[in-house]
mmCIF file of C-alpha atoms in Angstrom:
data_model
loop_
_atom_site.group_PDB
_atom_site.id
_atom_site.type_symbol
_atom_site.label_atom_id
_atom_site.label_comp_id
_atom_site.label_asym_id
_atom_site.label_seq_id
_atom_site.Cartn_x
_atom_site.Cartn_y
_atom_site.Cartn_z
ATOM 1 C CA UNK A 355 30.404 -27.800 60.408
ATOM 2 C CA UNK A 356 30.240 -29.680 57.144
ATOM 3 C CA UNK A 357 30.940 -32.834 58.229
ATOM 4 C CA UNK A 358 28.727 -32.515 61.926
ATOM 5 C CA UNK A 359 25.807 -31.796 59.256
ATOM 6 C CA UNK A 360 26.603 -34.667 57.176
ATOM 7 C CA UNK A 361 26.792 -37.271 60.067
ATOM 8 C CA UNK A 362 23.229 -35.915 61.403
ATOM 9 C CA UNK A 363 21.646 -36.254 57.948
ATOM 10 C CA UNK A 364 23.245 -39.549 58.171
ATOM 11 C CA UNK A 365 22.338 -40.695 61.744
ATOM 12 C CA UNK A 366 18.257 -39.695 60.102
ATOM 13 C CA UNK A 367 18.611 -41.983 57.284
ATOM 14 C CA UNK A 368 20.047 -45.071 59.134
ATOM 15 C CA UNK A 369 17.115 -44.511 61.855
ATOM 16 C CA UNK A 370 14.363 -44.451 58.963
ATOM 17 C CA UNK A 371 15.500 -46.841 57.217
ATOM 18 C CA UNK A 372 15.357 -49.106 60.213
ATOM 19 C CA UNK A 373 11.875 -47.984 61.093
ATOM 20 C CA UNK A 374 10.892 -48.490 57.306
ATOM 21 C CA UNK A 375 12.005 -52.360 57.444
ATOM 22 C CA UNK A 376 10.819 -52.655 61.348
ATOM 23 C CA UNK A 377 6.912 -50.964 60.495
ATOM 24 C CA UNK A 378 7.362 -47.581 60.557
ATOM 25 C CA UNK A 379 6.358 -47.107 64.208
ATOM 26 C CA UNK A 380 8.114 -43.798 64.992
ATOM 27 C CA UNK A 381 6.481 -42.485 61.769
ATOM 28 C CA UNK A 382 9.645 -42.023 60.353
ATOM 29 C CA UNK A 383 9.929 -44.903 57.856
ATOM 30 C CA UNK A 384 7.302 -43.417 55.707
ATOM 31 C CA UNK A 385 9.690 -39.913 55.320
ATOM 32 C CA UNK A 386 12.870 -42.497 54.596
ATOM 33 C CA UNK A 387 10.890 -43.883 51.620
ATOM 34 C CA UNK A 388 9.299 -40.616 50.428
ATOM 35 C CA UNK A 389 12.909 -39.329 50.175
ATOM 36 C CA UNK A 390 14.157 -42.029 48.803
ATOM 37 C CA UNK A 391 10.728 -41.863 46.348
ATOM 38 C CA UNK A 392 12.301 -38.622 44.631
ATOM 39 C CA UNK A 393 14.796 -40.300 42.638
ATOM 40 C CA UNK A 394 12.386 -40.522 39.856
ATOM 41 C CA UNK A 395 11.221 -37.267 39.569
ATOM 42 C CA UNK A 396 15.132 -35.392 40.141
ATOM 43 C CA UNK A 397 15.849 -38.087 37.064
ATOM 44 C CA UNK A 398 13.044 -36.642 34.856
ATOM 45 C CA UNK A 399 13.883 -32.980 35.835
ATOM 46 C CA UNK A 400 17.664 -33.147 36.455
ATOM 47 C CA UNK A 401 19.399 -36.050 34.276
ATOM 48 C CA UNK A 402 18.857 -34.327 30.558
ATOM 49 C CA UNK A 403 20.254 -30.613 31.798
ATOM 50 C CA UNK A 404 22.930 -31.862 33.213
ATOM 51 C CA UNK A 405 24.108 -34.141 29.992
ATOM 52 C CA UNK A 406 23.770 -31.085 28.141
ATOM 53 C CA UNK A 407 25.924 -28.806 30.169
ATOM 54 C CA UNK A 408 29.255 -29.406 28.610
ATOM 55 C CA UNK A 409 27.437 -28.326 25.206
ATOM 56 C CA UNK A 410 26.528 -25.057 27.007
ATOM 57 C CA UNK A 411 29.147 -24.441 28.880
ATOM 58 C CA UNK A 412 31.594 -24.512 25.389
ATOM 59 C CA UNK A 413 29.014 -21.522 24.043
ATOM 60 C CA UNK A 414 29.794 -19.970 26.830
ATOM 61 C CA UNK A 415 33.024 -20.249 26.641
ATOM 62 C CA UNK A 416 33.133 -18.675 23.189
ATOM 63 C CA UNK A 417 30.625 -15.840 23.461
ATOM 64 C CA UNK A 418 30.693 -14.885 27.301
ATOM 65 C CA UNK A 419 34.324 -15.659 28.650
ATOM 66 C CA UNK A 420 36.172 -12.909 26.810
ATOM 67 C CA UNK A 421 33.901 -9.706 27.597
ATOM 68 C CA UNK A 422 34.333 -10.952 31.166
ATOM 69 C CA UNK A 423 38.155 -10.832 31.349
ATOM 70 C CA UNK A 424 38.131 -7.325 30.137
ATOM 71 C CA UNK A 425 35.552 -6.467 32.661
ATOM 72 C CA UNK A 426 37.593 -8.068 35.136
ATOM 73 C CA UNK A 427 34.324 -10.288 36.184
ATOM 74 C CA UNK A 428 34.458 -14.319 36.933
ATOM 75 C CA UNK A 429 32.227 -15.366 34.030
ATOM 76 C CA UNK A 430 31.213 -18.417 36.116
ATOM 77 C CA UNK A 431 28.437 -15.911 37.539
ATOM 78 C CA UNK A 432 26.934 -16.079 34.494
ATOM 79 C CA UNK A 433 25.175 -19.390 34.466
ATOM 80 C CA UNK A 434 24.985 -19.070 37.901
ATOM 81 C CA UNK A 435 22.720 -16.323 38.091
ATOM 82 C CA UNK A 436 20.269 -18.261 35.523
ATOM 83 C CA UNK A 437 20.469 -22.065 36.553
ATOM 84 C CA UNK A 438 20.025 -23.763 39.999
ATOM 85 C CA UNK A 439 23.306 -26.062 41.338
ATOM 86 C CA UNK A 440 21.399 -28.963 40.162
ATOM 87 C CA UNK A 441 20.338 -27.950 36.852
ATOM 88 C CA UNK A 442 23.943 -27.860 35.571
ATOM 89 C CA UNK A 443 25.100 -24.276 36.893
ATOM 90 C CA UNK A 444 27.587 -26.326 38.767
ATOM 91 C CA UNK A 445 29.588 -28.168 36.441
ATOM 92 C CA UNK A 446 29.371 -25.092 34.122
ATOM 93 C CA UNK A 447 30.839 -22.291 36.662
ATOM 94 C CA UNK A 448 33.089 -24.600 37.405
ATOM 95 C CA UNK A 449 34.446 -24.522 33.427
ATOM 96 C CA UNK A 450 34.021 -21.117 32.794
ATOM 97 C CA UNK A 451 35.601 -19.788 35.946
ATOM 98 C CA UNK A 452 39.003 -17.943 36.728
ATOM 99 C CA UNK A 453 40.051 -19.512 40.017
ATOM 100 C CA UNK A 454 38.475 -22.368 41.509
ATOM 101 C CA UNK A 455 37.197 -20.421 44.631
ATOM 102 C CA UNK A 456 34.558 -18.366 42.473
ATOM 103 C CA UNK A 457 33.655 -21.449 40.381
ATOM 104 C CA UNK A 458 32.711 -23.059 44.218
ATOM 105 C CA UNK A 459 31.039 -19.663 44.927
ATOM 106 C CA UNK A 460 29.440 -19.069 41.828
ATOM 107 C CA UNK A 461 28.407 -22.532 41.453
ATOM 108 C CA UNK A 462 26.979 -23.252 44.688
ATOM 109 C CA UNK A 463 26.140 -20.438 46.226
ATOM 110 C CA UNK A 464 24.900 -18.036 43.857
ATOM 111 C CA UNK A 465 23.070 -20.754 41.124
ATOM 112 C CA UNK A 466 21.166 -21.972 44.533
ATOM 113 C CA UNK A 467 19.718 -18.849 45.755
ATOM 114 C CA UNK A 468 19.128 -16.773 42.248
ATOM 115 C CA UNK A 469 19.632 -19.485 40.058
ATOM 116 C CA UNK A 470 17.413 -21.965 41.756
ATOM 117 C CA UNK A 471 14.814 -18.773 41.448
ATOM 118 C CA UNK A 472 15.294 -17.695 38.121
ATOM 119 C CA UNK A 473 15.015 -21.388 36.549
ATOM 120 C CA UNK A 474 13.188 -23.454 39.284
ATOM 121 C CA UNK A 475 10.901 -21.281 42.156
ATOM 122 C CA UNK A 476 9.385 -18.951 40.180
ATOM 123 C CA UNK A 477 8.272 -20.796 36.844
ATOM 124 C CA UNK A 478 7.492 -23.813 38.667
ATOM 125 C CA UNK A 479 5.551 -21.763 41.434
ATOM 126 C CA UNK A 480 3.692 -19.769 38.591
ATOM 127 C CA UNK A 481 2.122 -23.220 37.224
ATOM 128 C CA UNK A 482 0.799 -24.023 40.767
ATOM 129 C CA UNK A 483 -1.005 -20.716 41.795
ATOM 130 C CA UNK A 484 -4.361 -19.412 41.283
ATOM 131 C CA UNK A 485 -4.209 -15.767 39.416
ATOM 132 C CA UNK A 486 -5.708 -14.409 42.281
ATOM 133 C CA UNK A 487 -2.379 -15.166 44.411
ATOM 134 C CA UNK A 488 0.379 -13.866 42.132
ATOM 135 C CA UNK A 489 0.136 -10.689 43.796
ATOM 136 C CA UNK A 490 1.247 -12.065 47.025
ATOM 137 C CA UNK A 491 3.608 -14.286 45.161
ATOM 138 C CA UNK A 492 5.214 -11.250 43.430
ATOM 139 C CA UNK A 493 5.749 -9.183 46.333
ATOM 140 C CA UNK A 494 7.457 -12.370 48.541
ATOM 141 C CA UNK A 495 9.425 -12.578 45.172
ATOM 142 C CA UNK A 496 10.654 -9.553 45.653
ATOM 143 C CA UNK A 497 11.612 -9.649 49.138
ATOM 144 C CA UNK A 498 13.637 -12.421 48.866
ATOM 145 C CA UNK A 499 15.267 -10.914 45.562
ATOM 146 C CA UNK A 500 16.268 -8.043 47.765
ATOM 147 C CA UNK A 501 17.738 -10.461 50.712
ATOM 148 C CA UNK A 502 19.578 -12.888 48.314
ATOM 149 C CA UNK A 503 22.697 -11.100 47.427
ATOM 150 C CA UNK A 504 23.497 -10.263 51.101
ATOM 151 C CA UNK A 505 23.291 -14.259 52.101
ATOM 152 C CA UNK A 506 25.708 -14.689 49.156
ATOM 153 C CA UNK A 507 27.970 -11.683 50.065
ATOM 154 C CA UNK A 508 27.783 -13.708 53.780
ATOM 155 C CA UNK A 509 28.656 -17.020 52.238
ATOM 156 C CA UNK A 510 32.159 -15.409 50.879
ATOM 157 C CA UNK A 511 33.101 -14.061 53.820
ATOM 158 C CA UNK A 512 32.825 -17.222 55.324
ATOM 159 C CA UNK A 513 34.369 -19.162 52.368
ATOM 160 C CA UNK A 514 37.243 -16.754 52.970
ATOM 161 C CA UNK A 515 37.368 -14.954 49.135
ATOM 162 C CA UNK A 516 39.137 -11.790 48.892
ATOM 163 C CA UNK A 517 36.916 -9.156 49.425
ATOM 164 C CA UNK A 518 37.495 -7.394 47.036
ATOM 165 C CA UNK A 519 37.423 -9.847 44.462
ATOM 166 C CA UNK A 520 33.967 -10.888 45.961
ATOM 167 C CA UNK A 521 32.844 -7.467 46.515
ATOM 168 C CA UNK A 522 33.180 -6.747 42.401
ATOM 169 C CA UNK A 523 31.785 -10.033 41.332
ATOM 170 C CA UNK A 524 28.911 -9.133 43.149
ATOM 171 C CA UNK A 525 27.915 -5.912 41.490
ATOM 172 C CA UNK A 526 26.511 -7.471 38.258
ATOM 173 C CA UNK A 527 24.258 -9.828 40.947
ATOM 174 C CA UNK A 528 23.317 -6.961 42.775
ATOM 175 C CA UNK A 529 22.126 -5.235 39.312
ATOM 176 C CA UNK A 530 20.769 -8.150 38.638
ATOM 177 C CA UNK A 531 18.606 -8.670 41.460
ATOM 178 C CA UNK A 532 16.905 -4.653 40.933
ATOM 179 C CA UNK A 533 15.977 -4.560 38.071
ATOM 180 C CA UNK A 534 14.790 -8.208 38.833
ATOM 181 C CA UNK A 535 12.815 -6.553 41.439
ATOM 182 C CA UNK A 536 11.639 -3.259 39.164
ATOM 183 C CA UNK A 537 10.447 -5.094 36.857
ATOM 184 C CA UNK A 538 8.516 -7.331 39.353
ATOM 185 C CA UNK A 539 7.155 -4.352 40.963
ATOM 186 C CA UNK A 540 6.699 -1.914 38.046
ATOM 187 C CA UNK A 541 5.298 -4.638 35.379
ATOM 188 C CA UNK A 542 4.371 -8.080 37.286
ATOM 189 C CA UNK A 543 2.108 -9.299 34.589
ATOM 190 C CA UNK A 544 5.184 -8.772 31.913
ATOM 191 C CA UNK A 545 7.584 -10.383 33.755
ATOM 192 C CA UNK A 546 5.917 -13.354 34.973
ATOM 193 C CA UNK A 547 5.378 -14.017 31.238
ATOM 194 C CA UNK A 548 8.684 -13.832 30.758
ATOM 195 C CA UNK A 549 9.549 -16.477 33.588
ATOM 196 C CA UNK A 550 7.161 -18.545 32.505
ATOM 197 C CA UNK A 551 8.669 -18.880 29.108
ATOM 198 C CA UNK A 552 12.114 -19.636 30.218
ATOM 199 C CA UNK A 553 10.574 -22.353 32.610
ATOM 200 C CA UNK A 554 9.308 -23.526 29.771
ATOM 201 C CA UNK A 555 12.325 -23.549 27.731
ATOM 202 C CA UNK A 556 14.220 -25.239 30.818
ATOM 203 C CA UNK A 557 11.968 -27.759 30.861
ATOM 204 C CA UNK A 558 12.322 -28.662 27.152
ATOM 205 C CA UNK A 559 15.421 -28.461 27.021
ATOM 206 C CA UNK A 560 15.878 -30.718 30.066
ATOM 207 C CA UNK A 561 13.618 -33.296 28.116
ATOM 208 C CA UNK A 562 16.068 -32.658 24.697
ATOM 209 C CA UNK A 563 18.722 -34.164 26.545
ATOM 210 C CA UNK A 564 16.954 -36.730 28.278
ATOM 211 C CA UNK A 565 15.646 -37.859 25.255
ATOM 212 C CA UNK A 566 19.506 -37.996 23.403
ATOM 213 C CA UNK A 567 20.650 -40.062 26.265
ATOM 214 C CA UNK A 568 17.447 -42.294 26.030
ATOM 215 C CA UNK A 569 18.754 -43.135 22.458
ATOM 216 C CA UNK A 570 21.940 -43.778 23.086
ATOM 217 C CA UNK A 571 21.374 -46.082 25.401
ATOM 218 C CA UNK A 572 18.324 -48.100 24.202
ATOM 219 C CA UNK A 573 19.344 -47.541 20.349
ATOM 220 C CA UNK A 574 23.201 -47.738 20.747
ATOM 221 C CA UNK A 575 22.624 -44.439 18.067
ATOM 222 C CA UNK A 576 24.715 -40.950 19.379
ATOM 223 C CA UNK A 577 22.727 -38.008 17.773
ATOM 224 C CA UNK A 578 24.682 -34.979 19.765
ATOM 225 C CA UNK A 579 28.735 -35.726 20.576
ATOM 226 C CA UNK A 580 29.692 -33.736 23.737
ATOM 227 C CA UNK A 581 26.847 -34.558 26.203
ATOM 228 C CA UNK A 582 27.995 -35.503 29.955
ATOM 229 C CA UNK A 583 28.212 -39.284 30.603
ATOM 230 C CA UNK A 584 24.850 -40.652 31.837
ATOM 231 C CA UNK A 585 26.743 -42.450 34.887
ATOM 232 C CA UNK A 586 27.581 -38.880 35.988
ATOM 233 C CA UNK A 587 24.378 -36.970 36.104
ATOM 234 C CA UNK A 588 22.703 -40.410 37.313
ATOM 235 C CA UNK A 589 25.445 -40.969 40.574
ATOM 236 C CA UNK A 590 24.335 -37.169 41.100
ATOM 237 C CA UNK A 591 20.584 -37.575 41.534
ATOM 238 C CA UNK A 592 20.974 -41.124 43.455
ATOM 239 C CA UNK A 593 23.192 -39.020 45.870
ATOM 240 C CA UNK A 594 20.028 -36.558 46.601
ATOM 241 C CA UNK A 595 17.710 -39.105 46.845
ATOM 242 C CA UNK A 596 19.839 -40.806 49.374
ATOM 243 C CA UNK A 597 20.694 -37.517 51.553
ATOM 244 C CA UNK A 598 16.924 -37.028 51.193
ATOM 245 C CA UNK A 599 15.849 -40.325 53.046
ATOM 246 C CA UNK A 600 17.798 -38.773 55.740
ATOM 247 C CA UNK A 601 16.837 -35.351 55.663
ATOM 248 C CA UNK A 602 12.873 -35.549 55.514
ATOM 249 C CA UNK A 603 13.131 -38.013 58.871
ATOM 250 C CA UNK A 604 14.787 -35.423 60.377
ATOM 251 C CA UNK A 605 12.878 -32.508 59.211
ATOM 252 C CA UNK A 606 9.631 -34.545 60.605
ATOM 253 C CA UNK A 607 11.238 -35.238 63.841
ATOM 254 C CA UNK A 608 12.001 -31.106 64.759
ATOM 255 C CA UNK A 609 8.539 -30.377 63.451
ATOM 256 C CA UNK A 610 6.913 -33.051 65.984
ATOM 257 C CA UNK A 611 9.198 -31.958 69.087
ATOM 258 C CA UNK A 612 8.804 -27.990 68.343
ATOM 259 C CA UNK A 613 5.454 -28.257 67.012
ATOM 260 C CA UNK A 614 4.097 -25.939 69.444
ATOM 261 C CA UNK A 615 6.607 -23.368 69.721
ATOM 262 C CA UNK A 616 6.543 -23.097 65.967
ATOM 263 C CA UNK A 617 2.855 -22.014 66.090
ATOM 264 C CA UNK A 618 3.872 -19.786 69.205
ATOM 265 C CA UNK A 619 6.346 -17.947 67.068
ATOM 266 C CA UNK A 620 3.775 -17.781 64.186
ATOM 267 C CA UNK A 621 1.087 -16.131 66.089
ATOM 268 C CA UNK A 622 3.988 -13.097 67.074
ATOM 269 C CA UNK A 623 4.174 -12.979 63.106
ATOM 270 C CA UNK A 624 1.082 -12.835 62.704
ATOM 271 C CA UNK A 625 1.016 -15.683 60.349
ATOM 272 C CA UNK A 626 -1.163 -19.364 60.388
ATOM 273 C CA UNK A 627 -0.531 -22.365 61.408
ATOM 274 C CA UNK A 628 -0.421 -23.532 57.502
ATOM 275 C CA UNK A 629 2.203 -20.990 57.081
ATOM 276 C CA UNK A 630 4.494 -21.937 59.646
ATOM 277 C CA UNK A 631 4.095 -25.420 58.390
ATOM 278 C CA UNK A 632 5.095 -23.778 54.846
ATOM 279 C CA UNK A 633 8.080 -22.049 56.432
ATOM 280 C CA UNK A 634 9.336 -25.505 57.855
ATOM 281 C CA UNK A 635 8.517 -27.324 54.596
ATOM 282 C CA UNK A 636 10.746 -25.226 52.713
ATOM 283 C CA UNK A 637 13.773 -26.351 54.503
ATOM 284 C CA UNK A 638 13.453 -29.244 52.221
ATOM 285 C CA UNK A 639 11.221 -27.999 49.351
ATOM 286 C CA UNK A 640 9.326 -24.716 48.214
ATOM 287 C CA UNK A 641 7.012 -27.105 46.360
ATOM 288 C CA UNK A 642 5.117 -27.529 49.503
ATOM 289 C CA UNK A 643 4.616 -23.700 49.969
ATOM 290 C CA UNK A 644 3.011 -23.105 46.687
ATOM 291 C CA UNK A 645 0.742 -26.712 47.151
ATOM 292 C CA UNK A 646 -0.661 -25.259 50.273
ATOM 293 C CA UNK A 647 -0.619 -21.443 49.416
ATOM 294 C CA UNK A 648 -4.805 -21.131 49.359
ATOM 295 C CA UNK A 649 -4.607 -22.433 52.685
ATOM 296 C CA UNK A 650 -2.339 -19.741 54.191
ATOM 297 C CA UNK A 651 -3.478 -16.026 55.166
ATOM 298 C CA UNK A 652 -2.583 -13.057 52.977
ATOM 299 C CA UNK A 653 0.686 -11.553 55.085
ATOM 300 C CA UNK A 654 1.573 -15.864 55.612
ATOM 301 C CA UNK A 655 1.737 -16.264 51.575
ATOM 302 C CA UNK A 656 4.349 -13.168 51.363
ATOM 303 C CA UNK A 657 6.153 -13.933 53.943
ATOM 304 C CA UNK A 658 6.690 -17.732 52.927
ATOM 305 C CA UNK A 659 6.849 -16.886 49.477
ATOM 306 C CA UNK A 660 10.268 -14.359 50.479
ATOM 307 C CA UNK A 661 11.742 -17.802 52.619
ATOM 308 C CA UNK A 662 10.892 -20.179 49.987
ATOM 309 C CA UNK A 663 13.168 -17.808 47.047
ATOM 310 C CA UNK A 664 15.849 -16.888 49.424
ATOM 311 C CA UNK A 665 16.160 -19.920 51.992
ATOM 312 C CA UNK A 666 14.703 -23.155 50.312
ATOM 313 C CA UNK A 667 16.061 -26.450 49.984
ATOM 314 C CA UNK A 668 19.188 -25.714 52.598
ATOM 315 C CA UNK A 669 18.215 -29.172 53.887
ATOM 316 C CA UNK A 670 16.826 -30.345 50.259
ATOM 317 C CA UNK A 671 17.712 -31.319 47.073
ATOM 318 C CA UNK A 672 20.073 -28.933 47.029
ATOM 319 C CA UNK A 673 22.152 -30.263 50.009
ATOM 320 C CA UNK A 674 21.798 -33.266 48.821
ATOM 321 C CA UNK A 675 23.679 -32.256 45.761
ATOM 322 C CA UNK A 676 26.366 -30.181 47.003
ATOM 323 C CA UNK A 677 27.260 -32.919 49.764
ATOM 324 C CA UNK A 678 27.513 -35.155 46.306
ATOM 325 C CA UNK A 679 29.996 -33.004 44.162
ATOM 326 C CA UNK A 680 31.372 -30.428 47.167
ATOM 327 C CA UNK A 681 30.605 -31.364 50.588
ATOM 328 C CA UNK A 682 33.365 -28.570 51.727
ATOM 329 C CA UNK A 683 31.093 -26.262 50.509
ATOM 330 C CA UNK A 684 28.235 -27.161 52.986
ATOM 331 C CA UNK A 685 29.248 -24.360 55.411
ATOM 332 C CA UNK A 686 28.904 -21.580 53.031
ATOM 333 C CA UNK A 687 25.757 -23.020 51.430
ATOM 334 C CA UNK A 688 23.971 -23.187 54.807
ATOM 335 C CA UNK A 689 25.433 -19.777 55.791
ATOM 336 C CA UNK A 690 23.742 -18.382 52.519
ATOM 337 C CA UNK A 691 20.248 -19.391 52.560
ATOM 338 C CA UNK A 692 19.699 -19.237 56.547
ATOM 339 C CA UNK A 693 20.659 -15.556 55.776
ATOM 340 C CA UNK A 694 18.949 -14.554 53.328
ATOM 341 C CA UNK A 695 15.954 -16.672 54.529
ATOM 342 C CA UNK A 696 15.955 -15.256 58.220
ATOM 343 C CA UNK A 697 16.665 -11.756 56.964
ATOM 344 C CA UNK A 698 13.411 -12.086 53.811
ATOM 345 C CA UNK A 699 11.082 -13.094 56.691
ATOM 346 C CA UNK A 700 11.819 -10.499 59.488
ATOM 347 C CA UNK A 701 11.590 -7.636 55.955
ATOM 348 C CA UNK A 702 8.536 -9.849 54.679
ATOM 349 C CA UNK A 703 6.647 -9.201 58.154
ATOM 350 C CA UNK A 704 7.909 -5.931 58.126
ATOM 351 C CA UNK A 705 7.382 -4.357 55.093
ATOM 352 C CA UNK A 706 3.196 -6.121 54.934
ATOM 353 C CA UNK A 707 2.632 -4.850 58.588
ATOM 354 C CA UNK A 708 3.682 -1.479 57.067
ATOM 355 C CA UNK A 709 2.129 -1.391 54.258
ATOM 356 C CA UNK A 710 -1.048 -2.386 56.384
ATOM 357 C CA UNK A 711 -0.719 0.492 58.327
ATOM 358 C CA UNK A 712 -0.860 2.300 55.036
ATOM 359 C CA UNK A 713 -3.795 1.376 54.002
ATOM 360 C CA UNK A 714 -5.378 2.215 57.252
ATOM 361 C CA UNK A 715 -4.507 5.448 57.646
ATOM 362 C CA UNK A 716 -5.747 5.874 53.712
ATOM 363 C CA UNK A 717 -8.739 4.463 54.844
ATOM 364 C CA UNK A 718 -9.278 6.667 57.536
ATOM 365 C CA UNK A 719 -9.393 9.467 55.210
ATOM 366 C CA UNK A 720 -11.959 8.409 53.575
ATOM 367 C CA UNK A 721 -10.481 5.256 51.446
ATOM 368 C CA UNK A 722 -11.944 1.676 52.864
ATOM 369 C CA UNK A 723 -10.000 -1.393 52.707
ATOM 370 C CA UNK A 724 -10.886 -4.575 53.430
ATOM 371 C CA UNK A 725 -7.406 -6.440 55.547
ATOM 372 C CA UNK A 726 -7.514 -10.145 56.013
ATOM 373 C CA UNK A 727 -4.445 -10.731 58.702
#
């Protein structure tokens, strides 16, 4: 499975690259070179994280590996739970952890579904949307909160861990994910605060290490010993960009040929066209939910905000990445997100129809409500 994905990213990015050279008359050329476009900005947002993740990793180490062992957890979860694959979880679960299959699992598949949330989707998302949309944001949040751990219980059992082992290493994520999801449902305006602030501090602290490297190369001056080699974190992003010129082609192409059954399967979820186009986007990126939020209806925004935290990027960035440092891993990373993303929007559609239903009845009785489907 890992490789038959690999060769049809692959097949994508030969075919727009030819169509980029030859004109761009299949109207795939232009999604080679937007791909290959987002070297730049995975540089600015990836390269100084990732040269500080040995420094992290060795606090770690120190303060977090030894409660672990008595608890009889993989302390590779740790990081995992709090930074996406690309943002250094990786190459830190994979220091910190016991056995090398839970450094994979930790590394991969749980620091791209909570991790990725935690540190990327929701204080990125938070910058982009109006005040009058968090609500809708928060309870998508939620959903896919709820759906995550199940996709990564799914992605063990494929990658064949003991299930027992994976069963107990879970609990703490499973925790983790409630009182995520009580505090996003009991005080919203509290915790998205509190994400904002550590998206904040992410993205500092990104720039911090961005800015060491910067010296050392242009100065020839090392401020901070210990920081990842620049030719490491750089081979990592050129490898997304690269698997990106091959997957936006290809993400283009299935949105042309099943344009219209797309929409057909919208209109059963009762969600608009800009929605479905949302839901599709995020195969690649949740960015392009949250740009075109205002244009999507009410139960739309929920439901694509639960896809875009559970199911983004499975043919994204992230790919990209894991097919760069652990293209075995492919099979359980895909396993994960199509999940918990299928499984977020069938409870997304679910749980808004329901609470619709509600509100009518309430309304009957006296209370009016105003429903925008």
């Amino acid at each position: 499975m890992d490789k038959f994905v690999l060769y049809i990213i692959g097949t994508f990015f030969v075919i727009g690259a030819i169509d980029y050279m030859t004109g761009n008359h299949l109207k795939l050329g232009e999604k080679f070179e937007e791909g290959i476009k987002t070297m730049g900005a995975l540089g600015l947002g990836m390269i100084g994280i990732l040269s500080l993740a040995p420094i992290f990793t060795n606090f770690l180490a120190t303060e977090i590996v030894p409660i672990f062992r008595e608890l009889n957890l993989d302390p590779s979860i740790v990081p995992a739970a709090l930074l996406a694959v690309d943002m250094g979880a990786f190459q830190m679960a994979n220091e910190l952890a016991l056995t090398e299959e839970m450094g994979a699992f930790s590394g991969i598949i749980i620091a791209s579904t909570l991790g990725a949330t935690i540190s990327f989707s929701i204080p990125v998302a938070l910058g982009m949307l109006s005040k009058e949309d968090e609500k809708y944001f928060s309870k998508g949040v939620l959903i896919g909160i709820i759906t995550i751990p199940i996709g990564c219980l799914a992605a063990g059992l494929w990658q064949q861990i003991d299930i027992n082992i994976l069963v107990w290493n879970m609990v703490p994520i499973f925790v983790f994910a409630i009182l995520l999801g009580a505090g996003l449902l009991k005080a919203p305006t509290i915790f998205i605060k509190v994400f904002n602030v550590f998206g904040k501090l992410i993205i500092t602290l990104s720039t911090v290490g961005l800015l060491l490297q910067g010296i050392d190369v242009i100065f020839g001056v090392t401020l901070v010993s210990g920081l990842a080699p620049l030719s490491d974190s750089t081979l990592i992003v050129a490898k997304i960009a690269l698997f990106l010129g091959g997957a936006y082609p290809m993400l283009a192409l299935i949105n042309r040929i099943f344009n219209k059954s797309f929409k057909e399967i919208g209109e059963k979820l009762g969600i608009n066209s800009a929605s479905v186009a949302g839901i599709l986007g995020s195969l690649a990126s949740n960015l392009l939910v949250f740009g075109t939020f205002k244009e999507m209806n009410p139960k739309g925004k929920v439901v694509c905000t639960a896809f875009g935290i559970s199911g983004a990027f499975v043919f994204g960035g992230q790919f990209g990445f894991v097919s760069g440092v652990a293209p075995e891993m492919l099979g359980a990373f895909i396993i994960a997100k199509l999940t918990a993303g299928t499984l977020s929007i069938v409870l997304a559609a679910w749980l808004f129809e329901r609470e619709n239903k509600t509100i009518s009845v309430k309304e009957n009785g006296g209370i009016r409500h105003e429903y925008q489907g």
